[in-house]
Amino acid sequence: MDNFYTKTKCDCCGGSLDSCRIMSMYSNECFCMKCKSEEMKKSDYEDAVKKDSEEHVGKQKFR
Ligand SMILES: [Zn+2]
């Protein structure tokens, strides 16, 4: 996630991230708005969001 804000191109389609950049819920990839909305259409997207937040909570506990 370190280079999230320095990326200039979408990891999915290679498009410009000038207007908007969004982190993938499935990986540390950085998506443009278009690819993110495609990702959100996936049937298991809600599960991925839930899993992601649970992982963050778990990490904080061990600090
Ligand atoms: Zn894209």
PDB file of C-alpha atoms and ligand atoms in Angstrom:
ATOM      1  CA  MET A   1       0.000   0.000   0.000  1.00  0.00           C
ATOM      2  CA  ASP A   2       3.052   2.276   0.266  1.00  0.00           C
ATOM      3  CA  ASN A   3       2.930   3.316  -3.357  1.00  0.00           C
ATOM      4  CA  PHE A   4      -0.840   3.707  -3.516  1.00  0.00           C
ATOM      5  CA  TYR A   5      -0.718   7.490  -3.738  1.00  0.00           C
ATOM      6  CA  THR A   6       2.211   7.640  -6.117  1.00  0.00           C
ATOM      7  CA  LYS A   7       0.733   5.391  -8.772  1.00  0.00           C
ATOM      8  CA  THR A   8      -0.339   7.119 -11.942  1.00  0.00           C
ATOM      9  CA  LYS A   9      -1.948   4.217 -13.752  1.00  0.00           C
ATOM     10  CA  CYS A  10      -4.727   1.788 -12.929  1.00  0.00           C
ATOM     11  CA  ASP A  11      -3.394  -1.706 -12.112  1.00  0.00           C
ATOM     12  CA  CYS A  12      -6.320  -3.246 -13.954  1.00  0.00           C
ATOM     13  CA  CYS A  13      -6.729  -1.349 -17.235  1.00  0.00           C
ATOM     14  CA  GLY A  14      -3.670   0.927 -17.204  1.00  0.00           C
ATOM     15  CA  GLY A  15      -5.880   3.994 -17.399  1.00  0.00           C
ATOM     16  CA  SER A  16      -5.038   7.314 -15.810  1.00  0.00           C
ATOM     17  CA  LEU A  17      -5.695   7.814 -12.097  1.00  0.00           C
ATOM     18  CA  ASP A  18      -5.799  11.598 -12.319  1.00  0.00           C
ATOM     19  CA  SER A  19      -9.418  11.998 -11.299  1.00  0.00           C
ATOM     20  CA  CYS A  20      -9.923   9.144  -8.865  1.00  0.00           C
ATOM     21  CA  ARG A  21      -8.102   6.150  -7.364  1.00  0.00           C
ATOM     22  CA  ILE A  22      -9.594   3.406  -5.241  1.00  0.00           C
ATOM     23  CA  MET A  23      -7.970   0.473  -3.491  1.00  0.00           C
ATOM     24  CA  SER A  24      -9.120  -2.974  -4.513  1.00  0.00           C
ATOM     25  CA  MET A  25     -10.879  -4.974  -1.822  1.00  0.00           C
ATOM     26  CA  TYR A  26      -9.258  -8.173  -3.085  1.00  0.00           C
ATOM     27  CA  SER A  27      -5.646  -7.043  -3.233  1.00  0.00           C
ATOM     28  CA  ASN A  28      -3.390  -4.007  -2.846  1.00  0.00           C
ATOM     29  CA  GLU A  29      -4.014  -2.996  -6.425  1.00  0.00           C
ATOM     30  CA  CYS A  30      -5.053   0.522  -7.245  1.00  0.00           C
ATOM     31  CA  PHE A  31      -8.058   0.877  -9.532  1.00  0.00           C
ATOM     32  CA  CYS A  32      -9.623   3.681 -11.506  1.00  0.00           C
ATOM     33  CA  MET A  33     -13.295   4.471 -10.954  1.00  0.00           C
ATOM     34  CA  LYS A  34     -14.337   2.300 -13.880  1.00  0.00           C
ATOM     35  CA  CYS A  35     -12.492  -0.845 -12.720  1.00  0.00           C
ATOM     36  CA  LYS A  36     -13.609  -0.306  -9.123  1.00  0.00           C
ATOM     37  CA  SER A  37     -17.246  -0.258 -10.168  1.00  0.00           C
ATOM     38  CA  GLU A  38     -16.614  -3.468 -12.098  1.00  0.00           C
ATOM     39  CA  GLU A  39     -15.100  -4.997  -8.962  1.00  0.00           C
ATOM     40  CA  MET A  40     -18.111  -3.938  -6.898  1.00  0.00           C
ATOM     41  CA  LYS A  41     -20.364  -5.917  -9.221  1.00  0.00           C
ATOM     42  CA  LYS A  42     -18.712  -9.184  -8.183  1.00  0.00           C
ATOM     43  CA  SER A  43     -21.037 -11.451  -6.232  1.00  0.00           C
ATOM     44  CA  ASP A  44     -18.560 -11.918  -3.380  1.00  0.00           C
ATOM     45  CA  TYR A  45     -17.643  -8.241  -3.083  1.00  0.00           C
ATOM     46  CA  GLU A  46     -19.551  -7.808   0.193  1.00  0.00           C
ATOM     47  CA  ASP A  47     -17.671 -10.777   1.652  1.00  0.00           C
ATOM     48  CA  ALA A  48     -14.359  -9.289   0.584  1.00  0.00           C
ATOM     49  CA  VAL A  49     -15.226  -5.977   2.246  1.00  0.00           C
ATOM     50  CA  LYS A  50     -16.194  -7.756   5.438  1.00  0.00           C
ATOM     51  CA  LYS A  51     -13.060  -9.896   5.418  1.00  0.00           C
ATOM     52  CA  ASP A  52     -10.897  -6.846   4.780  1.00  0.00           C
ATOM     53  CA  SER A  53     -12.315  -4.925   7.753  1.00  0.00           C
ATOM     54  CA  GLU A  54     -12.007  -7.982   9.980  1.00  0.00           C
ATOM     55  CA  GLU A  55      -8.345  -8.302   9.031  1.00  0.00           C
ATOM     56  CA  HIS A  56      -7.715  -4.676   9.955  1.00  0.00           C
ATOM     57  CA  VAL A  57      -9.375  -5.149  13.332  1.00  0.00           C
ATOM     58  CA  GLY A  58      -7.247  -8.249  13.909  1.00  0.00           C
ATOM     59  CA  LYS A  59      -4.046  -6.397  13.073  1.00  0.00           C
ATOM     60  CA  GLN A  60      -4.868  -3.590  15.485  1.00  0.00           C
ATOM     61  CA  LYS A  61      -5.404  -6.054  18.302  1.00  0.00           C
ATOM     62  CA  PHE A  62      -1.874  -7.388  17.983  1.00  0.00           C
ATOM     63  CA  ARG A  63      -0.209  -4.001  18.141  1.00  0.00           C
TER      64      ARG A  63
HETATM   65 ZN    ZN B   1      -8.921   0.791 -14.601  1.00  0.00          ZN
END
